Amino acid sequence: LLLVGKSNSGKSVICEIARFIVGEEFTCHIRPEEMNEPWLLSSIKNKKLNLVYDSILSDSLSNVGFKQIISGEPIRIDKMYTGSEVIVPVAKHLFVMNRISRIKDSDDLFSRLLVLRISKTINTENQNPELTGLLKEELTKIIKWSQEGLSRLDSNKGVFTTVTYNETDKDFEEPSLTEMISNFLTHSNKIKLVEDGEIPIHLFKTLFEEFAKIEPLPYMSIGRTMRNLGYRNF
């Protein structure tokens, strides 16, 4: 399950409730990029839930170890002092992402990923810091509600009774640099222009990369895109 949404959208609350339901002793925290290393995988033995709160990168979902684990294939783990062994992991995976970019070799993954997009964000003044604790008090009812949902899912042969969003390959396309810069110019509140409309390119580049949450780009790519958008540099 991929929870996709901006900060302050409640993703961590969902994760906390899942951890409460399963129990801390049956929960591990292994990132997808760590799933190629047998010694990092050792903690998944006998666990029911693999929970990763931190935003993960889409590319890490394409590695061989991740595909092998979510397919239910036997894997080799290497635990300190006990040696190497082969197990079939049963843990389900819950990951948090701020945004999804293109996933390499995505065709085989789509049948195994359930994407839940959380579009609403809650302003700080409207957040309830006690929400997780209040929901924990309702845990018995939440588990009963979950069991009812599982029963419906089982009777429907694994098909969800209500599908409000179907993830397709198009949804994982990386936006173009032009689209990202246009979005930055429209929505960023950190652009501070001097009176004659100039901003140093190095400052623009830094602010844009922080806004878009991307790796550093060549100055030439940014300059060319800005010129195509009608801006001029000098």
mmCIF file of C-alpha atoms in Angstrom:
data_model
loop_
_atom_site.group_PDB
_atom_site.id
_atom_site.type_symbol
_atom_site.label_atom_id
_atom_site.label_comp_id
_atom_site.label_asym_id
_atom_site.label_seq_id
_atom_site.Cartn_x
_atom_site.Cartn_y
_atom_site.Cartn_z
ATOM 1 C CA LEU A 1 0.000 0.000 0.000
ATOM 2 C CA LEU A 2 1.386 3.391 -1.014
ATOM 3 C CA LEU A 3 0.051 6.419 0.865
ATOM 4 C CA VAL A 4 0.644 9.436 -1.370
ATOM 5 C CA GLY A 5 0.056 12.984 -0.176
ATOM 6 C CA LYS A 6 1.601 16.221 0.950
ATOM 7 C CA SER A 7 2.709 16.958 4.506
ATOM 8 C CA ASN A 8 -0.060 17.467 7.085
ATOM 9 C CA SER A 9 -2.456 15.182 5.233
ATOM 10 C CA GLY A 10 -2.734 12.531 7.958
ATOM 11 C CA LYS A 11 -0.575 9.813 6.438
ATOM 12 C CA SER A 12 1.333 9.220 9.669
ATOM 13 C CA VAL A 13 -1.907 8.728 11.612
ATOM 14 C CA ILE A 14 -2.892 5.900 9.270
ATOM 15 C CA CYS A 15 0.537 4.339 9.754
ATOM 16 C CA GLU A 16 0.327 4.594 13.539
ATOM 17 C CA ILE A 17 -3.081 2.885 13.640
ATOM 18 C CA ALA A 18 -1.785 0.079 11.419
ATOM 19 C CA ARG A 19 1.136 -0.383 13.814
ATOM 20 C CA PHE A 20 -1.214 -0.451 16.824
ATOM 21 C CA ILE A 21 -3.415 -3.083 15.155
ATOM 22 C CA VAL A 22 -0.524 -5.403 14.292
ATOM 23 C CA GLY A 23 1.575 -4.718 17.392
ATOM 24 C CA GLU A 24 5.094 -3.324 17.633
ATOM 25 C CA GLU A 25 6.602 -6.797 18.082
ATOM 26 C CA PHE A 26 5.228 -7.827 14.672
ATOM 27 C CA THR A 27 6.283 -4.641 12.865
ATOM 28 C CA CYS A 28 9.547 -3.914 11.047
ATOM 29 C CA HIS A 29 10.838 -0.891 9.157
ATOM 30 C CA ILE A 30 12.772 -1.925 6.033
ATOM 31 C CA ARG A 31 13.051 0.543 3.168
ATOM 32 C CA PRO A 32 12.679 -0.820 -0.405
ATOM 33 C CA GLU A 33 16.260 0.129 -1.301
ATOM 34 C CA GLU A 34 17.475 -2.077 1.587
ATOM 35 C CA MET A 35 15.712 -5.189 0.292
ATOM 36 C CA ASN A 36 18.651 -6.338 -1.819
ATOM 37 C CA GLU A 37 20.788 -6.852 1.298
ATOM 38 C CA PRO A 38 20.191 -10.182 3.133
ATOM 39 C CA TRP A 39 21.496 -8.860 6.465
ATOM 40 C CA LEU A 40 19.256 -5.769 6.336
ATOM 41 C CA LEU A 41 16.282 -8.026 5.560
ATOM 42 C CA SER A 42 16.730 -10.265 8.582
ATOM 43 C CA SER A 43 14.270 -8.311 10.735
ATOM 44 C CA ILE A 44 11.362 -9.203 8.415
ATOM 45 C CA LYS A 45 11.254 -12.774 9.726
ATOM 46 C CA ASN A 46 7.941 -13.503 11.534
ATOM 47 C CA LYS A 47 6.749 -9.923 11.001
ATOM 48 C CA LYS A 48 3.244 -9.054 9.794
ATOM 49 C CA LEU A 49 3.798 -5.437 8.752
ATOM 50 C CA ASN A 50 6.689 -3.582 7.157
ATOM 51 C CA LEU A 51 6.065 0.104 7.810
ATOM 52 C CA VAL A 52 8.149 2.947 6.363
ATOM 53 C CA TYR A 53 7.082 6.425 7.472
ATOM 54 C CA ASP A 54 9.728 8.439 5.630
ATOM 55 C CA SER A 55 9.048 9.347 2.035
ATOM 56 C CA ILE A 56 10.517 6.746 -0.280
ATOM 57 C CA LEU A 57 11.748 7.156 -3.853
ATOM 58 C CA SER A 58 9.772 5.646 -6.718
ATOM 59 C CA ASP A 59 12.942 4.168 -8.244
ATOM 60 C CA SER A 60 13.478 2.013 -5.158
ATOM 61 C CA LEU A 61 10.255 0.130 -5.972
ATOM 62 C CA SER A 62 11.914 -1.234 -9.105
ATOM 63 C CA ASN A 63 14.762 -3.124 -7.481
ATOM 64 C CA VAL A 64 14.949 -6.903 -7.627
ATOM 65 C CA GLY A 65 14.731 -7.432 -3.862
ATOM 66 C CA PHE A 66 11.489 -5.471 -3.522
ATOM 67 C CA LYS A 67 9.832 -7.336 -6.410
ATOM 68 C CA GLN A 68 10.916 -10.669 -4.960
ATOM 69 C CA ILE A 69 9.523 -9.914 -1.512
ATOM 70 C CA ILE A 70 6.113 -8.597 -2.565
ATOM 71 C CA SER A 71 5.736 -11.579 -4.912
ATOM 72 C CA GLY A 72 5.876 -13.935 -1.940
ATOM 73 C CA GLU A 73 8.960 -15.753 -3.179
ATOM 74 C CA PRO A 74 11.442 -17.399 -0.811
ATOM 75 C CA ILE A 75 14.244 -15.053 0.163
ATOM 76 C CA ARG A 76 17.586 -15.490 1.885
ATOM 77 C CA ILE A 77 18.260 -13.562 5.065
ATOM 78 C CA ASP A 78 21.530 -13.379 6.939
ATOM 79 C CA LYS A 79 21.139 -12.718 10.642
ATOM 80 C CA MET A 80 24.112 -11.979 12.852
ATOM 81 C CA TYR A 81 25.179 -14.917 15.058
ATOM 82 C CA THR A 82 22.534 -17.283 13.608
ATOM 83 C CA GLY A 83 23.751 -17.472 10.028
ATOM 84 C CA SER A 84 21.946 -17.555 6.713
ATOM 85 C CA GLU A 85 18.498 -19.087 6.118
ATOM 86 C CA VAL A 86 15.727 -19.061 3.514
ATOM 87 C CA ILE A 87 12.257 -17.857 4.533
ATOM 88 C CA VAL A 88 8.986 -16.920 2.852
ATOM 89 C CA PRO A 89 8.064 -13.470 4.232
ATOM 90 C CA VAL A 90 4.422 -12.850 5.104
ATOM 91 C CA ALA A 91 4.622 -9.150 6.048
ATOM 92 C CA LYS A 92 2.471 -6.657 4.185
ATOM 93 C CA HIS A 93 4.067 -3.361 3.216
ATOM 94 C CA LEU A 94 2.883 0.174 3.957
ATOM 95 C CA PHE A 95 4.940 3.027 2.488
ATOM 96 C CA VAL A 96 4.546 6.811 2.605
ATOM 97 C CA MET A 97 5.340 9.030 -0.381
ATOM 98 C CA ASN A 98 4.956 12.775 -0.955
ATOM 99 C CA ARG A 99 4.651 12.308 -4.693
ATOM 100 C CA ILE A 100 5.029 9.601 -7.299
ATOM 101 C CA SER A 101 7.317 9.906 -10.278
ATOM 102 C CA ARG A 102 7.755 7.385 -13.050
ATOM 103 C CA ILE A 103 8.518 3.847 -11.881
ATOM 104 C CA LYS A 104 10.907 1.859 -14.045
ATOM 105 C CA ASP A 105 9.604 -1.516 -15.288
ATOM 106 C CA SER A 106 6.221 -0.605 -13.866
ATOM 107 C CA ASP A 107 4.069 -3.119 -15.786
ATOM 108 C CA ASP A 108 4.710 -5.981 -13.379
ATOM 109 C CA LEU A 109 4.308 -3.762 -10.315
ATOM 110 C CA PHE A 110 0.857 -2.321 -10.950
ATOM 111 C CA SER A 111 -0.908 -5.588 -10.139
ATOM 112 C CA ARG A 112 0.795 -5.604 -6.715
ATOM 113 C CA LEU A 113 0.521 -1.949 -5.676
ATOM 114 C CA LEU A 114 -2.484 -0.269 -4.110
ATOM 115 C CA VAL A 115 -2.171 3.515 -4.222
ATOM 116 C CA LEU A 116 -4.179 5.640 -1.803
ATOM 117 C CA ARG A 117 -3.946 9.321 -2.643
ATOM 118 C CA ILE A 118 -4.680 11.724 0.218
ATOM 119 C CA SER A 119 -5.377 15.101 -1.348
ATOM 120 C CA LYS A 120 -6.645 17.093 1.637
ATOM 121 C CA THR A 121 -4.195 18.821 3.968
ATOM 122 C CA ILE A 122 -5.029 20.115 7.440
ATOM 123 C CA ASN A 123 -3.784 23.533 8.539
ATOM 124 C CA THR A 124 -1.725 23.489 11.722
ATOM 125 C CA GLU A 125 -4.368 25.412 13.657
ATOM 126 C CA ASN A 126 -7.011 22.832 12.697
ATOM 127 C CA GLN A 127 -4.955 19.760 13.586
ATOM 128 C CA ASN A 128 -5.804 17.689 16.637
ATOM 129 C CA PRO A 129 -2.539 16.607 18.306
ATOM 130 C CA GLU A 130 -4.503 14.068 20.354
ATOM 131 C CA LEU A 131 -6.044 12.327 17.330
ATOM 132 C CA THR A 132 -3.780 9.285 17.344
ATOM 133 C CA GLY A 133 -4.397 8.724 21.055
ATOM 134 C CA LEU A 134 -8.149 9.065 20.611
ATOM 135 C CA LEU A 135 -8.150 6.580 17.756
ATOM 136 C CA LYS A 136 -6.045 4.172 19.813
ATOM 137 C CA GLU A 137 -8.850 4.145 22.392
ATOM 138 C CA GLU A 138 -11.169 3.023 19.577
ATOM 139 C CA LEU A 139 -8.798 0.276 18.456
ATOM 140 C CA THR A 140 -11.165 -2.608 19.249
ATOM 141 C CA LYS A 141 -13.874 -1.082 17.070
ATOM 142 C CA ILE A 142 -11.383 -0.252 14.317
ATOM 143 C CA ILE A 143 -10.188 -3.876 14.252
ATOM 144 C CA LYS A 144 -13.814 -5.096 14.073
ATOM 145 C CA TRP A 145 -14.469 -2.652 11.227
ATOM 146 C CA SER A 146 -11.332 -3.909 9.444
ATOM 147 C CA GLN A 147 -12.441 -7.534 9.848
ATOM 148 C CA GLU A 148 -15.805 -6.690 8.266
ATOM 149 C CA GLY A 149 -13.978 -5.139 5.321
ATOM 150 C CA LEU A 150 -11.717 -8.194 5.006
ATOM 151 C CA SER A 151 -14.793 -10.456 4.972
ATOM 152 C CA ARG A 152 -16.326 -8.432 2.118
ATOM 153 C CA LEU A 153 -13.028 -8.507 0.239
ATOM 154 C CA ASP A 154 -12.778 -12.285 0.688
ATOM 155 C CA SER A 155 -16.363 -12.893 -0.471
ATOM 156 C CA ASN A 156 -15.675 -10.692 -3.499
ATOM 157 C CA LYS A 157 -12.626 -12.807 -4.438
ATOM 158 C CA GLY A 158 -10.144 -10.071 -3.630
ATOM 159 C CA VAL A 159 -11.802 -7.345 -5.689
ATOM 160 C CA PHE A 160 -12.604 -4.112 -3.864
ATOM 161 C CA THR A 161 -16.316 -3.396 -3.829
ATOM 162 C CA THR A 162 -15.780 0.326 -4.447
ATOM 163 C CA VAL A 163 -12.961 1.556 -6.644
ATOM 164 C CA THR A 164 -12.762 5.330 -6.772
ATOM 165 C CA TYR A 165 -9.397 5.620 -8.510
ATOM 166 C CA ASN A 166 -7.523 3.377 -10.882
ATOM 167 C CA GLU A 167 -3.788 3.936 -11.032
ATOM 168 C CA THR A 168 -2.420 3.774 -14.570
ATOM 169 C CA ASP A 169 1.020 4.085 -16.052
ATOM 170 C CA LYS A 170 0.226 7.648 -17.151
ATOM 171 C CA ASP A 171 -0.192 8.690 -13.508
ATOM 172 C CA PHE A 172 3.449 7.841 -12.870
ATOM 173 C CA GLU A 173 4.848 10.082 -15.579
ATOM 174 C CA GLU A 174 7.443 12.576 -14.453
ATOM 175 C CA PRO A 175 6.247 16.143 -15.130
ATOM 176 C CA SER A 176 8.308 18.079 -17.635
ATOM 177 C CA LEU A 177 10.806 20.701 -16.517
ATOM 178 C CA THR A 178 8.594 23.359 -18.106
ATOM 179 C CA GLU A 179 5.612 22.179 -16.038
ATOM 180 C CA MET A 180 7.646 22.105 -12.829
ATOM 181 C CA ILE A 181 9.110 25.582 -13.314
ATOM 182 C CA SER A 182 5.702 27.008 -14.266
ATOM 183 C CA ASN A 183 4.251 25.495 -11.100
ATOM 184 C CA PHE A 184 7.134 26.954 -9.094
ATOM 185 C CA LEU A 185 6.634 30.448 -10.540
ATOM 186 C CA THR A 186 2.910 30.269 -9.783
ATOM 187 C CA HIS A 187 2.901 28.789 -6.288
ATOM 188 C CA SER A 188 6.227 29.447 -4.563
ATOM 189 C CA ASN A 189 6.168 32.155 -1.921
ATOM 190 C CA LYS A 190 9.959 32.229 -1.612
ATOM 191 C CA ILE A 191 10.752 34.082 -4.819
ATOM 192 C CA LYS A 192 11.918 37.553 -3.838
ATOM 193 C CA LEU A 193 12.549 39.738 -6.887
ATOM 194 C CA VAL A 194 14.268 43.096 -6.765
ATOM 195 C CA GLU A 195 12.482 46.123 -8.188
ATOM 196 C CA ASP A 196 13.708 45.691 -11.752
ATOM 197 C CA GLY A 197 12.584 42.068 -11.922
ATOM 198 C CA GLU A 198 15.933 40.340 -11.635
ATOM 199 C CA ILE A 199 16.893 37.332 -9.519
ATOM 200 C CA PRO A 200 20.353 35.696 -9.503
ATOM 201 C CA ILE A 201 20.296 32.376 -11.374
ATOM 202 C CA HIS A 202 22.021 30.490 -8.556
ATOM 203 C CA LEU A 203 19.336 31.627 -6.085
ATOM 204 C CA PHE A 204 16.528 30.814 -8.518
ATOM 205 C CA LYS A 205 18.060 27.367 -9.110
ATOM 206 C CA THR A 206 18.354 26.612 -5.370
ATOM 207 C CA LEU A 207 14.808 27.752 -4.575
ATOM 208 C CA PHE A 208 13.352 25.823 -7.513
ATOM 209 C CA GLU A 209 15.119 22.558 -6.660
ATOM 210 C CA GLU A 210 13.972 22.814 -3.031
ATOM 211 C CA PHE A 211 10.394 23.515 -4.155
ATOM 212 C CA ALA A 212 10.311 20.675 -6.705
ATOM 213 C CA LYS A 213 12.231 18.244 -4.423
ATOM 214 C CA ILE A 214 14.528 17.176 -7.256
ATOM 215 C CA GLU A 215 18.232 16.533 -7.711
ATOM 216 C CA PRO A 216 20.386 19.489 -8.857
ATOM 217 C CA LEU A 217 19.925 20.427 -12.522
ATOM 218 C CA PRO A 218 22.380 22.012 -14.968
ATOM 219 C CA TYR A 219 22.140 25.781 -15.175
ATOM 220 C CA MET A 220 21.781 25.445 -18.953
ATOM 221 C CA SER A 221 18.564 23.384 -18.656
ATOM 222 C CA ILE A 222 16.956 25.917 -16.337
ATOM 223 C CA GLY A 223 18.048 28.872 -18.479
ATOM 224 C CA ARG A 224 16.751 27.302 -21.684
ATOM 225 C CA THR A 225 13.403 26.488 -20.082
ATOM 226 C CA MET A 226 13.031 30.008 -18.687
ATOM 227 C CA ARG A 227 13.723 31.497 -22.143
ATOM 228 C CA ASN A 228 11.091 29.183 -23.655
ATOM 229 C CA LEU A 229 8.643 30.525 -21.082
ATOM 230 C CA GLY A 230 9.320 34.074 -22.233
ATOM 231 C CA TYR A 231 11.868 35.208 -19.644
ATOM 232 C CA ARG A 232 15.269 36.577 -20.598
ATOM 233 C CA ASN A 233 18.630 36.318 -18.926
ATOM 234 C CA PHE A 234 21.538 38.742 -18.954
#
